[in-house]
mmCIF file of the C-alpha atoms, coordinates in Angstrom:
data_MODEL
# 
_entry.id   MODEL 
# 
loop_
_atom_site.group_PDB 
_atom_site.id 
_atom_site.type_symbol 
_atom_site.label_atom_id 
_atom_site.label_alt_id 
_atom_site.label_comp_id 
_atom_site.label_asym_id 
_atom_site.label_entity_id 
_atom_site.label_seq_id 
_atom_site.pdbx_PDB_ins_code 
_atom_site.Cartn_x 
_atom_site.Cartn_y 
_atom_site.Cartn_z 
_atom_site.occupancy 
_atom_site.B_iso_or_equiv 
_atom_site.pdbx_formal_charge 
_atom_site.auth_seq_id 
_atom_site.auth_comp_id 
_atom_site.auth_asym_id 
_atom_site.auth_atom_id 
_atom_site.pdbx_PDB_model_num 
ATOM 1   C CA . MET A 1 1   ? 13.444  5.206   21.690  1.00 0.00 ? 1   MET A CA 1 
ATOM 2   C CA . GLY A 1 2   ? 14.601  7.038   18.739  1.00 0.00 ? 2   GLY A CA 1 
ATOM 3   C CA . ILE A 1 3   ? 13.374  6.516   14.637  1.00 0.00 ? 3   ILE A CA 1 
ATOM 4   C CA . LYS A 1 4   ? 16.692  5.298   14.234  1.00 0.00 ? 4   LYS A CA 1 
ATOM 5   C CA . GLU A 1 5   ? 16.529  2.305   16.357  1.00 0.00 ? 5   GLU A CA 1 
ATOM 6   C CA . ASN A 1 6   ? 13.208  1.861   16.102  1.00 0.00 ? 6   ASN A CA 1 
ATOM 7   C CA . VAL A 1 7   ? 13.827  0.642   12.394  1.00 0.00 ? 7   VAL A CA 1 
ATOM 8   C CA . GLU A 1 8   ? 16.703  -1.558  13.327  1.00 0.00 ? 8   GLU A CA 1 
ATOM 9   C CA . ARG A 1 9   ? 14.322  -3.209  15.194  1.00 0.00 ? 9   ARG A CA 1 
ATOM 10  C CA . ILE A 1 10  ? 11.725  -3.714  12.835  1.00 0.00 ? 10  ILE A CA 1 
ATOM 11  C CA . LYS A 1 11  ? 13.914  -4.924  10.487  1.00 0.00 ? 11  LYS A CA 1 
ATOM 12  C CA . SER A 1 12  ? 15.735  -7.490  12.728  1.00 0.00 ? 12  SER A CA 1 
ATOM 13  C CA . LEU A 1 13  ? 12.318  -8.509  13.526  1.00 0.00 ? 13  LEU A CA 1 
ATOM 14  C CA . LEU A 1 14  ? 11.120  -9.022  9.302   1.00 0.00 ? 14  LEU A CA 1 
ATOM 15  C CA . PRO A 1 15  ? 12.309  -11.949 7.424   1.00 0.00 ? 15  PRO A CA 1 
ATOM 16  C CA . GLU A 1 16  ? 13.935  -11.296 3.928   1.00 0.00 ? 16  GLU A CA 1 
ATOM 17  C CA . GLY A 1 17  ? 12.438  -10.342 1.495   1.00 0.00 ? 17  GLY A CA 1 
ATOM 18  C CA . VAL A 1 18  ? 10.197  -8.118  3.277   1.00 0.00 ? 18  VAL A CA 1 
ATOM 19  C CA . ILE A 1 19  ? 9.018   -4.265  1.908   1.00 0.00 ? 19  ILE A CA 1 
ATOM 20  C CA . LEU A 1 20  ? 8.701   -2.084  5.022   1.00 0.00 ? 20  LEU A CA 1 
ATOM 21  C CA . VAL A 1 21  ? 6.999   0.809   4.125   1.00 0.00 ? 21  VAL A CA 1 
ATOM 22  C CA . ALA A 1 22  ? 6.479   3.661   6.620   1.00 0.00 ? 22  ALA A CA 1 
ATOM 23  C CA . ALA A 1 23  ? 3.422   5.062   7.207   1.00 0.00 ? 23  ALA A CA 1 
ATOM 24  C CA . SER A 1 24  ? 4.289   8.657   7.769   1.00 0.00 ? 24  SER A CA 1 
ATOM 25  C CA . LYS A 1 25  ? 0.814   10.240  7.380   1.00 0.00 ? 25  LYS A CA 1 
ATOM 26  C CA . SER A 1 26  ? 1.219   13.748  9.641   1.00 0.00 ? 26  SER A CA 1 
ATOM 27  C CA . ARG A 1 27  ? 4.950   13.198  9.794   1.00 0.00 ? 27  ARG A CA 1 
ATOM 28  C CA . THR A 1 28  ? 7.283   16.088  9.353   1.00 0.00 ? 28  THR A CA 1 
ATOM 29  C CA . PRO A 1 29  ? 9.586   15.811  6.620   1.00 0.00 ? 29  PRO A CA 1 
ATOM 30  C CA . GLU A 1 30  ? 12.405  15.864  8.776   1.00 0.00 ? 30  GLU A CA 1 
ATOM 31  C CA . GLU A 1 31  ? 10.626  12.547  10.657  1.00 0.00 ? 31  GLU A CA 1 
ATOM 32  C CA . ILE A 1 32  ? 10.945  10.944  6.766   1.00 0.00 ? 32  ILE A CA 1 
ATOM 33  C CA . LEU A 1 33  ? 14.337  11.997  5.897   1.00 0.00 ? 33  LEU A CA 1 
ATOM 34  C CA . GLU A 1 34  ? 15.707  10.458  9.436   1.00 0.00 ? 34  GLU A CA 1 
ATOM 35  C CA . ALA A 1 35  ? 13.599  7.217   8.485   1.00 0.00 ? 35  ALA A CA 1 
ATOM 36  C CA . HIS A 1 36  ? 15.127  7.647   5.011   1.00 0.00 ? 36  HIS A CA 1 
ATOM 37  C CA . GLN A 1 37  ? 18.727  7.275   6.990   1.00 0.00 ? 37  GLN A CA 1 
ATOM 38  C CA . ALA A 1 38  ? 17.580  4.679   8.926   1.00 0.00 ? 38  ALA A CA 1 
ATOM 39  C CA . GLY A 1 39  ? 17.342  2.479   5.899   1.00 0.00 ? 39  GLY A CA 1 
ATOM 40  C CA . ILE A 1 40  ? 13.515  3.100   5.013   1.00 0.00 ? 40  ILE A CA 1 
ATOM 41  C CA . ASP A 1 41  ? 13.286  3.866   1.063   1.00 0.00 ? 41  ASP A CA 1 
ATOM 42  C CA . ILE A 1 42  ? 9.405   3.951   0.399   1.00 0.00 ? 42  ILE A CA 1 
ATOM 43  C CA . PHE A 1 43  ? 7.050   5.993   2.192   1.00 0.00 ? 43  PHE A CA 1 
ATOM 44  C CA . GLY A 1 44  ? 3.014   6.105   2.111   1.00 0.00 ? 44  GLY A CA 1 
ATOM 45  C CA . GLU A 1 45  ? 1.112   9.209   2.403   1.00 0.00 ? 45  GLU A CA 1 
ATOM 46  C CA . ASN A 1 46  ? -3.061  8.721   3.094   1.00 0.00 ? 46  ASN A CA 1 
ATOM 47  C CA . TYR A 1 47  ? -3.420  12.925  1.956   1.00 0.00 ? 47  TYR A CA 1 
ATOM 48  C CA . VAL A 1 48  ? -2.590  13.887  -1.403  1.00 0.00 ? 48  VAL A CA 1 
ATOM 49  C CA . GLN A 1 49  ? -1.951  17.879  -0.325  1.00 0.00 ? 49  GLN A CA 1 
ATOM 50  C CA . GLU A 1 50  ? -0.287  16.492  2.764   1.00 0.00 ? 50  GLU A CA 1 
ATOM 51  C CA . LEU A 1 51  ? 2.061   14.210  0.159   1.00 0.00 ? 51  LEU A CA 1 
ATOM 52  C CA . LEU A 1 52  ? 2.577   17.106  -1.937  1.00 0.00 ? 52  LEU A CA 1 
ATOM 53  C CA . THR A 1 53  ? 3.915   19.334  0.344   1.00 0.00 ? 53  THR A CA 1 
ATOM 54  C CA . LYS A 1 54  ? 6.106   17.169  1.229   1.00 0.00 ? 54  LYS A CA 1 
ATOM 55  C CA . TYR A 1 55  ? 7.458   15.998  -2.149  1.00 0.00 ? 55  TYR A CA 1 
ATOM 56  C CA . GLU A 1 56  ? 8.457   19.809  -2.664  1.00 0.00 ? 56  GLU A CA 1 
ATOM 57  C CA . LYS A 1 57  ? 10.341  19.347  -0.090  1.00 0.00 ? 57  LYS A CA 1 
ATOM 58  C CA . ILE A 1 58  ? 11.749  16.134  -0.438  1.00 0.00 ? 58  ILE A CA 1 
ATOM 59  C CA . GLY A 1 59  ? 11.463  15.144  -4.081  1.00 0.00 ? 59  GLY A CA 1 
ATOM 60  C CA . ASN A 1 60  ? 12.613  11.993  -5.154  1.00 0.00 ? 60  ASN A CA 1 
ATOM 61  C CA . ARG A 1 61  ? 15.274  11.177  -2.267  1.00 0.00 ? 61  ARG A CA 1 
ATOM 62  C CA . VAL A 1 62  ? 12.489  8.478   -1.232  1.00 0.00 ? 62  VAL A CA 1 
ATOM 63  C CA . GLU A 1 63  ? 10.199  6.205   -3.292  1.00 0.00 ? 63  GLU A CA 1 
ATOM 64  C CA . TRP A 1 64  ? 6.131   7.876   -2.397  1.00 0.00 ? 64  TRP A CA 1 
ATOM 65  C CA . HIS A 1 65  ? 2.880   5.106   -2.214  1.00 0.00 ? 65  HIS A CA 1 
ATOM 66  C CA . PHE A 1 66  ? -0.530  6.403   -1.912  1.00 0.00 ? 66  PHE A CA 1 
ATOM 67  C CA . ILE A 1 67  ? -1.879  4.482   0.650   1.00 0.00 ? 67  ILE A CA 1 
ATOM 68  C CA . GLY A 1 68  ? -4.821  6.014   1.647   1.00 0.00 ? 68  GLY A CA 1 
ATOM 69  C CA . HIS A 1 69  ? -8.659  6.493   -0.552  1.00 0.00 ? 69  HIS A CA 1 
ATOM 70  C CA . LEU A 1 70  ? -7.726  8.461   -3.422  1.00 0.00 ? 70  LEU A CA 1 
ATOM 71  C CA . GLN A 1 71  ? -9.907  10.779  -4.945  1.00 0.00 ? 71  GLN A CA 1 
ATOM 72  C CA . ARG A 1 72  ? -10.661 10.744  -8.782  1.00 0.00 ? 72  ARG A CA 1 
ATOM 73  C CA . ASN A 1 73  ? -10.062 14.317  -8.452  1.00 0.00 ? 73  ASN A CA 1 
ATOM 74  C CA . LYS A 1 74  ? -6.604  14.049  -7.016  1.00 0.00 ? 74  LYS A CA 1 
ATOM 75  C CA . VAL A 1 75  ? -5.678  11.857  -9.589  1.00 0.00 ? 75  VAL A CA 1 
ATOM 76  C CA . LYS A 1 76  ? -3.460  14.329  -11.481 1.00 0.00 ? 76  LYS A CA 1 
ATOM 77  C CA . LYS A 1 77  ? -1.873  15.788  -8.926  1.00 0.00 ? 77  LYS A CA 1 
ATOM 78  C CA . ILE A 1 78  ? -0.068  12.746  -8.100  1.00 0.00 ? 78  ILE A CA 1 
ATOM 79  C CA . VAL A 1 79  ? 0.942   11.777  -11.683 1.00 0.00 ? 79  VAL A CA 1 
ATOM 80  C CA . GLY A 1 80  ? 4.602   11.779  -11.621 1.00 0.00 ? 80  GLY A CA 1 
ATOM 81  C CA . VAL A 1 81  ? 5.255   12.057  -7.807  1.00 0.00 ? 81  VAL A CA 1 
ATOM 82  C CA . VAL A 1 82  ? 4.116   8.277   -6.555  1.00 0.00 ? 82  VAL A CA 1 
ATOM 83  C CA . GLU A 1 83  ? 5.460   5.099   -8.087  1.00 0.00 ? 83  GLU A CA 1 
ATOM 84  C CA . MET A 1 84  ? 2.672   2.816   -6.658  1.00 0.00 ? 84  MET A CA 1 
ATOM 85  C CA . ILE A 1 85  ? -0.962  3.415   -5.317  1.00 0.00 ? 85  ILE A CA 1 
ATOM 86  C CA . GLN A 1 86  ? -1.635  0.973   -3.057  1.00 0.00 ? 86  GLN A CA 1 
ATOM 87  C CA . THR A 1 87  ? -5.816  1.357   -2.821  1.00 0.00 ? 87  THR A CA 1 
ATOM 88  C CA . LEU A 1 88  ? -7.332  0.439   -6.225  1.00 0.00 ? 88  LEU A CA 1 
ATOM 89  C CA . ASP A 1 89  ? -10.712 -0.781  -5.732  1.00 0.00 ? 89  ASP A CA 1 
ATOM 90  C CA . ASN A 1 90  ? -12.930 0.577   -8.161  1.00 0.00 ? 90  ASN A CA 1 
ATOM 91  C CA . LEU A 1 91  ? -13.039 0.813   -11.971 1.00 0.00 ? 91  LEU A CA 1 
ATOM 92  C CA . LYS A 1 92  ? -14.031 5.244   -12.302 1.00 0.00 ? 92  LYS A CA 1 
ATOM 93  C CA . LEU A 1 93  ? -10.786 5.652   -10.658 1.00 0.00 ? 93  LEU A CA 1 
ATOM 94  C CA . ALA A 1 94  ? -9.099  3.152   -13.000 1.00 0.00 ? 94  ALA A CA 1 
ATOM 95  C CA . GLU A 1 95  ? -10.415 4.745   -15.580 1.00 0.00 ? 95  GLU A CA 1 
ATOM 96  C CA . GLU A 1 96  ? -9.477  7.761   -14.789 1.00 0.00 ? 96  GLU A CA 1 
ATOM 97  C CA . LEU A 1 97  ? -5.520  6.751   -13.539 1.00 0.00 ? 97  LEU A CA 1 
ATOM 98  C CA . GLU A 1 98  ? -5.985  5.441   -17.370 1.00 0.00 ? 98  GLU A CA 1 
ATOM 99  C CA . LYS A 1 99  ? -6.576  8.366   -18.305 1.00 0.00 ? 99  LYS A CA 1 
ATOM 100 C CA . ARG A 1 100 ? -3.573  10.688  -16.333 1.00 0.00 ? 100 ARG A CA 1 
ATOM 101 C CA . PHE A 1 101 ? -1.125  8.695   -16.552 1.00 0.00 ? 101 PHE A CA 1 
ATOM 102 C CA . SER A 1 102 ? -1.183  7.612   -20.784 1.00 0.00 ? 102 SER A CA 1 
ATOM 103 C CA . ARG A 1 103 ? -1.016  11.223  -21.109 1.00 0.00 ? 103 ARG A CA 1 
ATOM 104 C CA . VAL A 1 104 ? 2.517   11.067  -19.800 1.00 0.00 ? 104 VAL A CA 1 
ATOM 105 C CA . ASP A 1 105 ? 3.077   8.154   -21.179 1.00 0.00 ? 105 ASP A CA 1 
ATOM 106 C CA . LYS A 1 106 ? 3.561   6.254   -17.654 1.00 0.00 ? 106 LYS A CA 1 
ATOM 107 C CA . ILE A 1 107 ? 2.541   2.564   -16.063 1.00 0.00 ? 107 ILE A CA 1 
ATOM 108 C CA . ILE A 1 108 ? 1.519   3.073   -12.552 1.00 0.00 ? 108 ILE A CA 1 
ATOM 109 C CA . GLU A 1 109 ? 2.111   0.208   -10.599 1.00 0.00 ? 109 GLU A CA 1 
ATOM 110 C CA . VAL A 1 110 ? -1.581  -0.460  -8.324  1.00 0.00 ? 110 VAL A CA 1 
ATOM 111 C CA . LEU A 1 111 ? -2.327  -2.663  -5.660  1.00 0.00 ? 111 LEU A CA 1 
ATOM 112 C CA . ILE A 1 112 ? -5.575  -4.225  -5.414  1.00 0.00 ? 112 ILE A CA 1 
ATOM 113 C CA . GLU A 1 113 ? -7.542  -2.959  -1.855  1.00 0.00 ? 113 GLU A CA 1 
ATOM 114 C CA . VAL A 1 114 ? -9.071  -6.231  -0.166  1.00 0.00 ? 114 VAL A CA 1 
ATOM 115 C CA . ASN A 1 115 ? -12.287 -5.763  2.053   1.00 0.00 ? 115 ASN A CA 1 
ATOM 116 C CA . ILE A 1 116 ? -11.660 -8.701  3.410   1.00 0.00 ? 116 ILE A CA 1 
ATOM 117 C CA . ALA A 1 117 ? -13.260 -8.231  7.010   1.00 0.00 ? 117 ALA A CA 1 
ATOM 118 C CA . ARG A 1 118 ? -16.734 -6.883  4.598   1.00 0.00 ? 118 ARG A CA 1 
ATOM 119 C CA . GLU A 1 119 ? -16.727 -3.527  6.526   1.00 0.00 ? 119 GLU A CA 1 
ATOM 120 C CA . PRO A 1 120 ? -19.637 -1.594  5.163   1.00 0.00 ? 120 PRO A CA 1 
ATOM 121 C CA . GLN A 1 121 ? -17.618 1.665   5.897   1.00 0.00 ? 121 GLN A CA 1 
ATOM 122 C CA . LYS A 1 122 ? -14.122 0.495   4.432   1.00 0.00 ? 122 LYS A CA 1 
ATOM 123 C CA . ALA A 1 123 ? -13.075 0.758   1.505   1.00 0.00 ? 123 ALA A CA 1 
ATOM 124 C CA . GLY A 1 124 ? -11.964 -1.612  -0.602  1.00 0.00 ? 124 GLY A CA 1 
ATOM 125 C CA . VAL A 1 125 ? -12.946 -4.721  -3.655  1.00 0.00 ? 125 VAL A CA 1 
ATOM 126 C CA . LEU A 1 126 ? -14.909 -7.355  -1.831  1.00 0.00 ? 126 LEU A CA 1 
ATOM 127 C CA . PRO A 1 127 ? -13.735 -11.085 -1.544  1.00 0.00 ? 127 PRO A CA 1 
ATOM 128 C CA . GLU A 1 128 ? -14.957 -12.604 -4.105  1.00 0.00 ? 128 GLU A CA 1 
ATOM 129 C CA . ASP A 1 129 ? -15.544 -10.163 -6.705  1.00 0.00 ? 129 ASP A CA 1 
ATOM 130 C CA . VAL A 1 130 ? -11.601 -9.258  -6.518  1.00 0.00 ? 130 VAL A CA 1 
ATOM 131 C CA . ILE A 1 131 ? -10.879 -12.121 -9.338  1.00 0.00 ? 131 ILE A CA 1 
ATOM 132 C CA . PRO A 1 132 ? -13.499 -9.844  -11.854 1.00 0.00 ? 132 PRO A CA 1 
ATOM 133 C CA . PHE A 1 133 ? -12.149 -6.784  -11.087 1.00 0.00 ? 133 PHE A CA 1 
ATOM 134 C CA . VAL A 1 134 ? -8.310  -7.540  -11.593 1.00 0.00 ? 134 VAL A CA 1 
ATOM 135 C CA . LYS A 1 135 ? -9.135  -9.295  -14.920 1.00 0.00 ? 135 LYS A CA 1 
ATOM 136 C CA . GLU A 1 136 ? -11.018 -6.283  -15.992 1.00 0.00 ? 136 GLU A CA 1 
ATOM 137 C CA . VAL A 1 137 ? -8.515  -3.687  -15.088 1.00 0.00 ? 137 VAL A CA 1 
ATOM 138 C CA . SER A 1 138 ? -5.557  -6.092  -16.494 1.00 0.00 ? 138 SER A CA 1 
ATOM 139 C CA . GLU A 1 139 ? -7.606  -6.430  -19.928 1.00 0.00 ? 139 GLU A CA 1 
ATOM 140 C CA . ARG A 1 140 ? -9.062  -2.439  -20.327 1.00 0.00 ? 140 ARG A CA 1 
ATOM 141 C CA . PHE A 1 141 ? -6.071  -0.881  -18.817 1.00 0.00 ? 141 PHE A CA 1 
ATOM 142 C CA . SER A 1 142 ? -2.420  -1.179  -20.867 1.00 0.00 ? 142 SER A CA 1 
ATOM 143 C CA . TYR A 1 143 ? -0.986  1.415   -18.116 1.00 0.00 ? 143 TYR A CA 1 
ATOM 144 C CA . ILE A 1 144 ? -1.961  0.615   -14.940 1.00 0.00 ? 144 ILE A CA 1 
ATOM 145 C CA . LYS A 1 145 ? -0.236  -3.074  -13.724 1.00 0.00 ? 145 LYS A CA 1 
ATOM 146 C CA . ILE A 1 146 ? -1.460  -4.815  -11.231 1.00 0.00 ? 146 ILE A CA 1 
ATOM 147 C CA . LYS A 1 147 ? 1.587   -6.066  -8.562  1.00 0.00 ? 147 LYS A CA 1 
ATOM 148 C CA . GLY A 1 148 ? -0.609  -7.322  -5.812  1.00 0.00 ? 148 GLY A CA 1 
ATOM 149 C CA . LEU A 1 149 ? -3.288  -7.112  -3.441  1.00 0.00 ? 149 LEU A CA 1 
ATOM 150 C CA . MET A 1 150 ? -3.537  -4.627  -0.259  1.00 0.00 ? 150 MET A CA 1 
ATOM 151 C CA . THR A 1 151 ? -5.809  -5.614  2.822   1.00 0.00 ? 151 THR A CA 1 
ATOM 152 C CA . MET A 1 152 ? -5.928  -3.082  5.709   1.00 0.00 ? 152 MET A CA 1 
ATOM 153 C CA . GLY A 1 153 ? -7.734  -5.429  8.073   1.00 0.00 ? 153 GLY A CA 1 
ATOM 154 C CA . PRO A 1 154 ? -10.404 -4.143  10.481  1.00 0.00 ? 154 PRO A CA 1 
ATOM 155 C CA . PHE A 1 155 ? -9.619  -2.508  14.418  1.00 0.00 ? 155 PHE A CA 1 
ATOM 156 C CA . VAL A 1 156 ? -9.282  -5.107  17.186  1.00 0.00 ? 156 VAL A CA 1 
ATOM 157 C CA . ASP A 1 157 ? -8.109  -5.162  20.359  1.00 0.00 ? 157 ASP A CA 1 
ATOM 158 C CA . ASN A 1 158 ? -6.076  -8.701  20.033  1.00 0.00 ? 158 ASN A CA 1 
ATOM 159 C CA . PRO A 1 159 ? -4.222  -8.507  16.308  1.00 0.00 ? 159 PRO A CA 1 
ATOM 160 C CA . GLU A 1 160 ? -4.356  -12.753 16.684  1.00 0.00 ? 160 GLU A CA 1 
ATOM 161 C CA . LYS A 1 161 ? -8.096  -12.245 15.467  1.00 0.00 ? 161 LYS A CA 1 
ATOM 162 C CA . LEU A 1 162 ? -6.847  -10.745 12.076  1.00 0.00 ? 162 LEU A CA 1 
ATOM 163 C CA . ARG A 1 163 ? -4.520  -14.155 11.563  1.00 0.00 ? 163 ARG A CA 1 
ATOM 164 C CA . PRO A 1 164 ? -7.482  -15.700 9.516   1.00 0.00 ? 164 PRO A CA 1 
ATOM 165 C CA . LEU A 1 165 ? -8.547  -12.582 7.550   1.00 0.00 ? 165 LEU A CA 1 
ATOM 166 C CA . PHE A 1 166 ? -4.859  -12.180 6.336   1.00 0.00 ? 166 PHE A CA 1 
ATOM 167 C CA . ARG A 1 167 ? -4.750  -16.277 5.676   1.00 0.00 ? 167 ARG A CA 1 
ATOM 168 C CA . GLU A 1 168 ? -7.731  -15.827 3.327   1.00 0.00 ? 168 GLU A CA 1 
ATOM 169 C CA . THR A 1 169 ? -6.163  -12.688 1.877   1.00 0.00 ? 169 THR A CA 1 
ATOM 170 C CA . LYS A 1 170 ? -2.762  -15.323 0.937   1.00 0.00 ? 170 LYS A CA 1 
ATOM 171 C CA . LYS A 1 171 ? -5.322  -17.455 -0.173  1.00 0.00 ? 171 LYS A CA 1 
ATOM 172 C CA . LEU A 1 172 ? -6.896  -15.227 -2.629  1.00 0.00 ? 172 LEU A CA 1 
ATOM 173 C CA . PHE A 1 173 ? -4.075  -14.130 -3.917  1.00 0.00 ? 173 PHE A CA 1 
ATOM 174 C CA . ASP A 1 174 ? -2.024  -17.714 -4.445  1.00 0.00 ? 174 ASP A CA 1 
ATOM 175 C CA . ARG A 1 175 ? -5.592  -17.873 -6.535  1.00 0.00 ? 175 ARG A CA 1 
ATOM 176 C CA . ILE A 1 176 ? -5.244  -14.947 -8.704  1.00 0.00 ? 176 ILE A CA 1 
ATOM 177 C CA . ARG A 1 177 ? -0.999  -15.689 -9.352  1.00 0.00 ? 177 ARG A CA 1 
ATOM 178 C CA . ASP A 1 178 ? -1.808  -18.980 -10.267 1.00 0.00 ? 178 ASP A CA 1 
ATOM 179 C CA . MET A 1 179 ? -4.614  -17.988 -12.874 1.00 0.00 ? 179 MET A CA 1 
ATOM 180 C CA . GLY A 1 180 ? -1.171  -16.255 -15.331 1.00 0.00 ? 180 GLY A CA 1 
ATOM 181 C CA . ILE A 1 181 ? -3.523  -13.381 -15.220 1.00 0.00 ? 181 ILE A CA 1 
ATOM 182 C CA . LYS A 1 182 ? -2.049  -10.872 -18.471 1.00 0.00 ? 182 LYS A CA 1 
ATOM 183 C CA . ASN A 1 183 ? -0.679  -7.536  -16.771 1.00 0.00 ? 183 ASN A CA 1 
ATOM 184 C CA . ALA A 1 184 ? -1.258  -8.681  -13.057 1.00 0.00 ? 184 ALA A CA 1 
ATOM 185 C CA . ASP A 1 185 ? 2.205   -9.506  -11.892 1.00 0.00 ? 185 ASP A CA 1 
ATOM 186 C CA . MET A 1 186 ? 0.776   -10.844 -8.545  1.00 0.00 ? 186 MET A CA 1 
ATOM 187 C CA . GLU A 1 187 ? 4.308   -10.060 -6.864  1.00 0.00 ? 187 GLU A CA 1 
ATOM 188 C CA . ILE A 1 188 ? 3.543   -7.887  -3.789  1.00 0.00 ? 188 ILE A CA 1 
ATOM 189 C CA . LEU A 1 189 ? 0.953   -8.893  -0.177  1.00 0.00 ? 189 LEU A CA 1 
ATOM 190 C CA . SER A 1 190 ? 0.600   -5.593  1.713   1.00 0.00 ? 190 SER A CA 1 
ATOM 191 C CA . MET A 1 191 ? -0.875  -6.672  5.368   1.00 0.00 ? 191 MET A CA 1 
ATOM 192 C CA . GLY A 1 192 ? -0.358  -6.203  8.201   1.00 0.00 ? 192 GLY A CA 1 
ATOM 193 C CA . MET A 1 193 ? 0.572   -2.232  10.176  1.00 0.00 ? 193 MET A CA 1 
ATOM 194 C CA . SER A 1 194 ? 2.274   -1.636  13.976  1.00 0.00 ? 194 SER A CA 1 
ATOM 195 C CA . ASP A 1 195 ? 0.210   -4.139  15.547  1.00 0.00 ? 195 ASP A CA 1 
ATOM 196 C CA . SER A 1 196 ? 0.049   -6.753  13.167  1.00 0.00 ? 196 SER A CA 1 
ATOM 197 C CA . PHE A 1 197 ? 2.691   -6.900  11.395  1.00 0.00 ? 197 PHE A CA 1 
ATOM 198 C CA . LEU A 1 198 ? 4.269   -9.978  12.586  1.00 0.00 ? 198 LEU A CA 1 
ATOM 199 C CA . ILE A 1 199 ? 1.014   -12.110 11.911  1.00 0.00 ? 199 ILE A CA 1 
ATOM 200 C CA . ALA A 1 200 ? 0.842   -10.485 8.663   1.00 0.00 ? 200 ALA A CA 1 
ATOM 201 C CA . VAL A 1 201 ? 4.327   -11.962 7.770   1.00 0.00 ? 201 VAL A CA 1 
ATOM 202 C CA . GLU A 1 202 ? 3.189   -15.239 9.103   1.00 0.00 ? 202 GLU A CA 1 
ATOM 203 C CA . GLU A 1 203 ? 0.630   -15.698 7.220   1.00 0.00 ? 203 GLU A CA 1 
ATOM 204 C CA . GLY A 1 204 ? 2.244   -14.485 3.941   1.00 0.00 ? 204 GLY A CA 1 
ATOM 205 C CA . ALA A 1 205 ? 2.613   -10.419 3.052   1.00 0.00 ? 205 ALA A CA 1 
ATOM 206 C CA . ASN A 1 206 ? 5.742   -9.747  1.981   1.00 0.00 ? 206 ASN A CA 1 
ATOM 207 C CA . MET A 1 207 ? 4.970   -5.839  2.387   1.00 0.00 ? 207 MET A CA 1 
ATOM 208 C CA . VAL A 1 208 ? 4.263   -4.142  5.431   1.00 0.00 ? 208 VAL A CA 1 
ATOM 209 C CA . ARG A 1 209 ? 2.734   -0.304  6.009   1.00 0.00 ? 209 ARG A CA 1 
ATOM 210 C CA . ILE A 1 210 ? 4.033   0.558   10.010  1.00 0.00 ? 210 ILE A CA 1 
ATOM 211 C CA . GLY A 1 211 ? 3.945   4.081   11.394  1.00 0.00 ? 211 GLY A CA 1 
ATOM 212 C CA . THR A 1 212 ? 3.730   4.207   14.715  1.00 0.00 ? 212 THR A CA 1 
ATOM 213 C CA . ALA A 1 213 ? 5.997   1.711   15.888  1.00 0.00 ? 213 ALA A CA 1 
ATOM 214 C CA . ILE A 1 214 ? 9.030   3.642   13.685  1.00 0.00 ? 214 ILE A CA 1 
ATOM 215 C CA . PHE A 1 215 ? 7.905   7.163   14.256  1.00 0.00 ? 215 PHE A CA 1 
ATOM 216 C CA . GLY A 1 216 ? 5.990   6.735   17.834  1.00 0.00 ? 216 GLY A CA 1 
ATOM 217 C CA . LYS A 1 217 ? 2.678   7.999   18.460  1.00 0.00 ? 217 LYS A CA 1 
ATOM 218 C CA . ARG A 1 218 ? 0.733   10.541  16.114  1.00 0.00 ? 218 ARG A CA 1 
ATOM 219 C CA . PRO A 1 219 ? 0.677   14.349  17.399  1.00 0.00 ? 219 PRO A CA 1 
ATOM 220 C CA . TYR A 1 220 ? -3.092  15.343  16.940  1.00 0.00 ? 220 TYR A CA 1 
# 
């Protein structure tokens, strides 16, 4: 099946109100525009240089999110390019975001990345540290707007194994939302990828990041 058919199939499976983000790492501008024509508006990129190359060709015809590990020294390059950063997980990065976005007087929306499975090699805030982190970011930084949480989950042979992790993330999300923290609009819970998005949605995700199921296997 082509990109258009894949997008239509995925959209037919998603309940109303779930936002579909196309994970477009290593995809061509042509593929991205084809997915956009098929009805996807938001594209998530993992690498700053690759994002900038695509932005030169596509510009603001689509909405760009950053979904990879963001190095502090690259932040200045994505100001004015991305609408959201889904991977905020440390204060040093938050300080750099505040510095760069305050200079252009633009608020940057972020999701807090949660390392729900406590994988030592993975980025993300540990579950027990998420609430203090959200509080500190929301109190200290006026150009950062927290919009919710994001989690990746580990690579597993059976996506069902992710269900308890997604459920735990949703509980954390609800807890923070119920606290009513100023400057933290808990609107988005970004969980689930090509092989796990249906389980994530069942467990409360309202944003999914899908690459392979839209574009096919990556060309390496």
